[in-house]
Coordinates of C-alpha atoms in Angstrom, one line a residue:
M1 CA -3.4 0.8 -25.2
I2 CA -3.6 -0.5 -21.6
M3 CA -6.8 -0.3 -19.5
H4 CA -6.4 -0.2 -15.8
V5 CA -9.4 -1.4 -13.7
I6 CA -9.3 -0.5 -10.0
T7 CA -11.8 -0.9 -7.2
N8 CA -11.8 2.7 -5.9
F9 CA -9.6 5.4 -7.3
T10 CA -10.8 7.9 -4.7
A11 CA -8.8 6.1 -2.0
S12 CA -5.3 7.3 -1.2
A13 CA -3.8 4.0 0.0
G14 CA -0.9 2.1 -1.5
A15 CA -2.4 0.6 -4.6
E16 CA -4.1 3.9 -5.7
T17 CA -0.9 5.8 -5.1
M18 CA 1.2 3.3 -7.0
L19 CA -1.1 3.4 -10.0
A20 CA -1.1 7.2 -10.0
R21 CA 2.7 7.2 -10.0
L22 CA 2.9 4.8 -12.9
L23 CA 0.4 6.9 -14.8
R24 CA 2.5 10.0 -14.2
I25 CA 5.6 8.5 -15.8
S26 CA 3.9 6.6 -18.6
G27 CA 4.6 8.1 -22.0
G28 CA 3.6 7.5 -25.6
Q29 CA 0.3 5.6 -25.5
R30 CA -3.2 6.5 -24.4
I31 CA -4.3 4.9 -21.2
V32 CA -7.8 4.3 -19.8
V33 CA -8.4 4.0 -16.0
V34 CA -11.7 2.6 -15.0
S35 CA -12.7 2.8 -11.3
L36 CA -15.6 0.6 -10.1
M37 CA -16.4 3.5 -7.7
G38 CA -15.0 7.0 -8.1
I39 CA -12.0 9.1 -9.2
S40 CA -10.6 11.6 -6.8
A41 CA -9.0 15.0 -7.7
R42 CA -6.1 13.9 -5.5
N43 CA -5.3 10.9 -7.7
R44 CA -5.8 12.8 -10.9
A45 CA -3.4 15.5 -9.8
L46 CA -0.9 12.9 -8.6
A47 CA -1.0 11.1 -12.0
N48 CA -0.8 14.5 -13.9
N49 CA -1.0 12.8 -17.3
P50 CA -3.2 14.3 -20.1
R51 CA -3.1 11.0 -22.0
V52 CA -5.2 9.3 -19.4
T53 CA -8.9 8.9 -19.8
Y54 CA -10.8 8.3 -16.6
V55 CA -14.2 6.4 -16.2
A56 CA -16.0 6.2 -12.9
L57 CA -18.6 3.5 -12.7
E58 CA -20.0 4.7 -9.3
A59 CA -20.7 1.1 -8.2
G60 CA -20.6 1.7 -4.5
T61 CA -23.0 -1.1 -3.5
P62 CA -23.2 -4.8 -4.3
T63 CA -26.4 -4.3 -6.2
A64 CA -24.7 -1.8 -8.5
L65 CA -21.9 -4.2 -9.4
P66 CA -23.7 -6.1 -12.3
G67 CA -24.5 -2.9 -14.0
A68 CA -20.8 -1.8 -13.6
I69 CA -19.6 -5.1 -15.1
F70 CA -22.0 -4.6 -18.1
T71 CA -20.6 -1.0 -18.7
L72 CA -17.1 -2.3 -18.4
T73 CA -17.8 -5.0 -21.0
K74 CA -18.9 -2.3 -23.4
L75 CA -15.8 -0.2 -22.7
I76 CA -13.5 -3.2 -23.4
R77 CA -15.3 -3.7 -26.7
Q78 CA -15.1 0.0 -27.6
E79 CA -11.5 0.7 -26.5
Q80 CA -10.0 -2.6 -27.6
P81 CA -7.1 -2.5 -25.1
T82 CA -4.1 -4.7 -25.7
A83 CA -4.2 -5.6 -22.0
V84 CA -6.5 -5.1 -19.0
L85 CA -4.6 -4.7 -15.6
C86 CA -6.9 -5.2 -12.6
W87 CA -5.9 -3.7 -9.3
M88 CA -7.4 -5.2 -6.1
Y89 CA -9.8 -8.2 -5.6
H90 CA -13.2 -6.6 -6.6
A91 CA -11.6 -5.2 -9.8
M92 CA -10.1 -8.6 -10.6
I93 CA -13.6 -10.1 -10.5
A94 CA -15.2 -7.4 -12.5
G95 CA -12.4 -7.1 -15.1
T96 CA -12.2 -10.9 -15.6
I97 CA -16.0 -11.3 -16.1
A98 CA -16.3 -8.2 -18.3
A99 CA -13.4 -9.3 -20.5
G100 CA -15.1 -12.7 -20.9
L101 CA -18.4 -11.2 -21.8
S102 CA -16.8 -8.8 -24.3
R103 CA -15.8 -11.9 -26.4
R104 CA -12.5 -10.2 -27.2
R105 CA -9.3 -12.1 -26.7
T106 CA -7.9 -9.4 -24.4
P107 CA -5.4 -10.7 -21.8
V108 CA -6.4 -9.8 -18.2
F109 CA -3.7 -9.4 -15.6
W110 CA -4.3 -9.3 -11.9
N111 CA -2.3 -6.9 -9.7
V112 CA -2.5 -8.4 -6.2
R113 CA -1.7 -5.8 -3.5
Q114 CA -2.5 -7.6 -0.3
S115 CA -0.8 -10.4 1.7
L116 CA -2.9 -12.9 3.7
D117 CA -1.0 -12.7 7.0
D118 CA -4.2 -12.1 8.9
P119 CA -7.5 -12.4 6.8
A120 CA -9.6 -11.8 9.9
S121 CA -8.4 -8.2 9.9
L122 CA -9.9 -7.6 6.4
S123 CA -13.5 -6.6 5.7
R124 CA -16.2 -9.1 5.0
S125 CA -16.5 -7.8 1.5
S126 CA -12.7 -8.3 0.9
R127 CA -12.8 -11.8 2.3
I128 CA -15.7 -12.7 0.0
A129 CA -13.9 -11.1 -3.0
I130 CA -10.7 -13.1 -2.2
A131 CA -12.7 -16.4 -2.2
V132 CA -14.4 -15.5 -5.5
S133 CA -11.2 -14.4 -7.1
R134 CA -9.6 -17.8 -6.3
L135 CA -12.3 -19.5 -8.4
L136 CA -11.7 -17.1 -11.3
S137 CA -7.9 -17.1 -11.1
R138 CA -7.4 -19.7 -13.8
H139 CA -8.8 -17.1 -16.3
A140 CA -6.1 -14.5 -15.6
A141 CA -3.3 -14.2 -18.2
G142 CA -0.8 -13.5 -15.4
F143 CA -0.3 -12.2 -11.9
I144 CA 1.7 -9.3 -10.6
Y145 CA 2.3 -9.4 -6.8
N146 CA 3.8 -6.5 -5.0
S147 CA 5.4 -8.8 -2.4
S148 CA 6.9 -12.3 -2.4
R149 CA 4.9 -13.1 0.7
A150 CA 1.6 -12.3 -1.1
L151 CA 2.6 -14.6 -4.0
E152 CA 3.4 -17.4 -1.7
M153 CA 0.3 -17.0 0.4
H154 CA -2.1 -16.7 -2.5
G155 CA -0.6 -19.7 -4.1
A156 CA -1.1 -21.7 -0.9
Y157 CA -4.7 -20.4 -0.7
G158 CA -5.5 -21.8 -4.2
Y159 CA -4.8 -19.1 -6.8
S160 CA -3.5 -20.6 -10.0
N161 CA -0.5 -18.3 -10.1
H162 CA 0.6 -19.3 -13.6
N163 CA 2.8 -16.7 -15.2
A164 CA 3.3 -14.9 -11.9
V165 CA 5.9 -12.2 -11.1
V166 CA 6.8 -10.0 -8.0
I167 CA 7.2 -6.3 -8.8
P168 CA 7.7 -4.1 -5.8
N169 CA 6.4 -0.6 -5.5
G170 CA 8.5 2.2 -6.9
F171 CA 9.3 5.6 -5.4
D172 CA 10.5 9.1 -6.3
L173 CA 13.6 10.0 -4.4
P174 CA 13.3 13.4 -2.5
P175 CA 16.3 15.6 -2.1
L176 CA 17.9 15.4 1.3
S177 CA 18.4 18.9 2.7
A178 CA 19.2 18.2 6.3
P179 CA 21.8 16.1 8.0
V180 CA 20.5 12.7 9.3
S181 CA 22.7 12.6 12.4
R182 CA 20.6 13.3 15.5
V183 CA 19.2 11.9 18.7
A184 CA 15.9 10.4 17.8
K185 CA 12.9 11.5 19.8
R186 CA 9.7 11.6 17.6
I187 CA 8.1 8.4 16.4
G188 CA 5.4 8.6 13.7
I189 CA 2.9 6.2 12.2
A190 CA 1.0 6.8 9.0
A191 CA -1.9 4.5 8.2
R192 CA -5.7 4.7 8.0
F193 CA -7.6 3.7 11.1
H194 CA -8.5 0.1 10.3
P195 CA -8.2 -3.3 12.1
Q196 CA -5.5 -4.3 9.6
K197 CA -3.2 -1.5 10.9
D198 CA -3.6 -2.6 14.5
Y199 CA -3.4 0.8 16.2
A200 CA -4.1 -0.9 19.6
T201 CA -0.6 -2.5 19.4
F202 CA 1.0 0.9 18.4
F203 CA -0.6 2.8 21.3
Q204 CA 0.3 0.1 23.8
A205 CA 3.9 0.1 22.5
A206 CA 4.0 3.9 22.7
K207 CA 2.8 3.8 26.3
L208 CA 5.6 1.3 27.2
V209 CA 8.2 3.6 25.6
S210 CA 6.8 6.7 27.2
Q211 CA 7.5 5.1 30.6
T212 CA 11.2 4.7 29.9
H213 CA 11.9 7.6 27.5
P214 CA 10.3 10.8 28.9
D215 CA 11.5 12.8 25.8
A216 CA 9.9 10.5 23.2
T217 CA 6.7 11.8 21.5
F218 CA 4.4 10.1 19.0
T219 CA 2.3 11.2 16.1
A220 CA -0.3 9.4 14.1
A221 CA -1.5 10.4 10.6
G222 CA -4.2 8.8 8.5
H223 CA -7.9 8.8 7.8
G224 CA -9.8 8.4 11.0
L225 CA -6.9 9.4 13.3
S226 CA -8.5 12.3 15.1
W227 CA -9.7 13.0 18.6
D228 CA -13.3 13.2 17.4
N229 CA -13.2 9.5 16.5
P230 CA -14.3 7.8 19.7
A231 CA -12.8 4.4 18.7
V232 CA -9.3 6.0 18.5
A233 CA -9.8 7.8 21.8
Q234 CA -10.9 4.6 23.5
L235 CA -7.8 2.7 22.2
I236 CA -5.5 5.4 23.6
A237 CA -7.4 5.4 26.9
D238 CA -7.2 1.5 27.0
A239 CA -3.4 1.7 26.5
A240 CA -3.1 4.4 29.3
L241 CA -1.0 6.4 26.9
P242 CA -0.7 10.0 28.3
L243 CA -2.6 12.4 26.1
G244 CA 0.3 14.9 26.0
R245 CA 2.6 12.3 24.4
I246 CA 0.5 11.6 21.3
E247 CA -0.6 13.9 18.4
L248 CA -3.4 12.8 16.1
Q249 CA -3.1 14.5 12.7
G250 CA -5.9 12.9 10.7
E251 CA -5.5 12.6 6.9
V252 CA -2.4 14.5 5.9
A253 CA -2.0 16.1 2.4
D254 CA 1.7 17.0 2.9
M255 CA 3.3 13.6 3.5
A256 CA 6.7 15.0 2.7
G257 CA 6.3 17.3 5.7
F258 CA 5.1 14.4 7.8
Y259 CA 8.2 12.3 7.1
Q260 CA 10.5 15.3 7.6
G261 CA 8.9 16.0 11.0
I262 CA 9.6 12.5 12.5
D263 CA 12.8 10.7 13.4
I264 CA 11.4 7.1 13.2
L265 CA 8.5 5.6 11.3
A266 CA 6.6 2.8 13.0
L267 CA 4.1 0.4 11.4
S268 CA 2.1 -2.0 13.6
S269 CA 0.1 -3.8 10.9
R270 CA -1.4 -7.3 11.2
T271 CA -1.2 -7.9 7.5
E272 CA 0.3 -6.1 4.5
G273 CA 1.5 -6.7 1.0
F274 CA 4.1 -4.1 0.2
P275 CA 3.6 -1.2 2.7
N276 CA 4.3 2.0 0.7
V277 CA 4.7 4.1 3.8
I278 CA 7.8 2.2 4.9
A279 CA 9.7 2.8 1.6
E280 CA 8.5 6.4 1.5
A281 CA 9.8 7.1 5.0
M282 CA 13.1 5.4 4.1
S283 CA 13.4 7.6 1.0
F284 CA 13.5 10.5 3.4
A285 CA 16.3 8.7 5.3
K286 CA 14.0 7.7 8.2
P287 CA 14.7 4.4 10.0
V288 CA 11.7 2.1 10.4
V289 CA 10.3 -0.1 13.1
T290 CA 7.7 -2.5 11.6
T291 CA 5.9 -5.7 12.2
N292 CA 7.1 -8.6 10.1
V293 CA 4.1 -8.8 7.7
G294 CA 4.0 -9.0 4.0
D295 CA 7.4 -8.0 2.6
A296 CA 7.9 -5.3 5.3
A297 CA 11.0 -6.9 6.7
I298 CA 12.5 -7.4 3.2
V299 CA 11.9 -3.7 2.3
V300 CA 13.4 -2.4 5.6
G301 CA 16.5 -4.6 5.4
D302 CA 19.3 -2.9 7.5
G303 CA 17.3 0.4 7.6
G304 CA 15.4 -0.5 10.7
I305 CA 14.0 -3.4 12.7
A306 CA 11.2 -5.9 12.1
V307 CA 9.3 -7.6 15.0
P308 CA 6.4 -10.1 15.3
A309 CA 2.9 -8.7 14.7
R310 CA 0.5 -8.1 17.6
D311 CA 3.3 -7.9 20.2
P312 CA 3.4 -4.4 21.8
K313 CA 6.5 -5.3 24.0
A314 CA 8.5 -6.4 20.9
L315 CA 7.5 -3.2 19.1
A316 CA 8.4 -1.1 22.1
A317 CA 11.8 -2.8 22.4
A318 CA 12.6 -2.0 18.8
M319 CA 11.6 1.6 19.2
R320 CA 13.9 1.9 22.2
T321 CA 16.8 0.4 20.3
L322 CA 16.5 3.2 17.7
L323 CA 15.9 5.9 20.3
D324 CA 19.0 4.7 22.2
A325 CA 21.2 4.4 19.1
G326 CA 22.7 7.9 19.6
P327 CA 23.6 10.3 16.8
C328 CA 26.1 8.0 15.1
G329 CA 24.0 4.9 15.3
Y330 CA 20.9 6.7 14.2
A331 CA 22.8 8.2 11.2
Q332 CA 23.9 4.7 10.1
Y333 CA 20.3 3.4 10.2
A334 CA 19.2 6.5 8.3
R335 CA 21.9 6.1 5.6
N336 CA 21.0 2.4 5.2
A337 CA 17.4 3.3 4.8
R338 CA 18.0 5.8 2.0
E339 CA 20.5 3.8 0.2
R340 CA 18.2 0.7 0.1
I341 CA 15.5 2.6 -1.7
E342 CA 18.1 4.1 -4.1
R343 CA 19.3 0.6 -5.0
E344 CA 16.1 -1.4 -5.1
Y345 CA 12.9 0.6 -5.4
T346 CA 13.2 3.5 -7.8
L347 CA 10.0 4.3 -9.8
A348 CA 11.7 4.1 -13.2
A349 CA 13.0 0.6 -12.6
V350 CA 9.6 -0.6 -11.5
E351 CA 7.8 0.9 -14.6
T352 CA 10.2 -1.1 -16.8
K353 CA 9.4 -4.3 -15.0
Y354 CA 5.6 -3.6 -15.5
L355 CA 6.0 -3.0 -19.3
D356 CA 8.3 -6.0 -19.8
F357 CA 5.8 -8.3 -18.1
L358 CA 2.7 -7.0 -19.8
N359 CA 4.4 -7.0 -23.2
K360 CA 5.3 -10.7 -23.0
I361 CA 1.8 -11.8 -24.0

């Protein structure tokens, strides 16, 4: 039996989505998922696996963390998992300490989902957790990184990185019901409103493109991306992006509909590990313009264009290249995107890599 420990299974970001996908296709054995905070109905539904038992420790504040670790210790003693897989920094700390206190010889693996391209863009809590994790890293039985950049950067930062492997995220392949040959006009971004995602650069790039391409429109989806968020409205005003050119959708439940409704996906992040949104868009045969952070450029390959981070002019230039590609050029980018996901990032292949790695101990 494998026990997954994750920081917050109410979130709908890349790590939570990847865990839910793995749970959905896991067969045979019972699984326990422990969230330091909560469990969302969305993630339960996405996992859709009756063999999974969920435990929410409701440790939403630093003062609640010691009690959560104590409860997790009891759970490890009770459940006697063959391995504990910790997702995200806070879970790595809690899971490693709890396993030690349990006095069981249970191997604890760390699943690192974040690159360190720009630590300043991370929250203070995350930066502290990264530093504490470095001190505990020698106690981990092994490390799973979702990007080669993350492995390299954490090793340079001081993580022990013994028995480390890179396993990318995996994806279901949606059926393609429409031809991909078209003149691109609509550019979308899907990411929560957070300094890490650098929406200021996206809005500035969109303004530059709107000056040269009057038919281009933009849409942004993600938690916090709404007109009633004054910080978002201010960034758009600062960029001088005409309001009629940008749609703010907020958090979107139907991501398939979002991808089907755009021609190009953009990502303006300052730091990433393996950005799920890129591969998801590519699985829908959507070309991508992204900043070169984490393994974004590796994932995109010939299915789009990668540019330096925090450079609105470079991002705008890449957007123009795809907008100007014409139907044939656009169709080639779209085919490249889809075929890359088919070759490299199917969910079944990724699950096999997880099981092979965890079963080595």
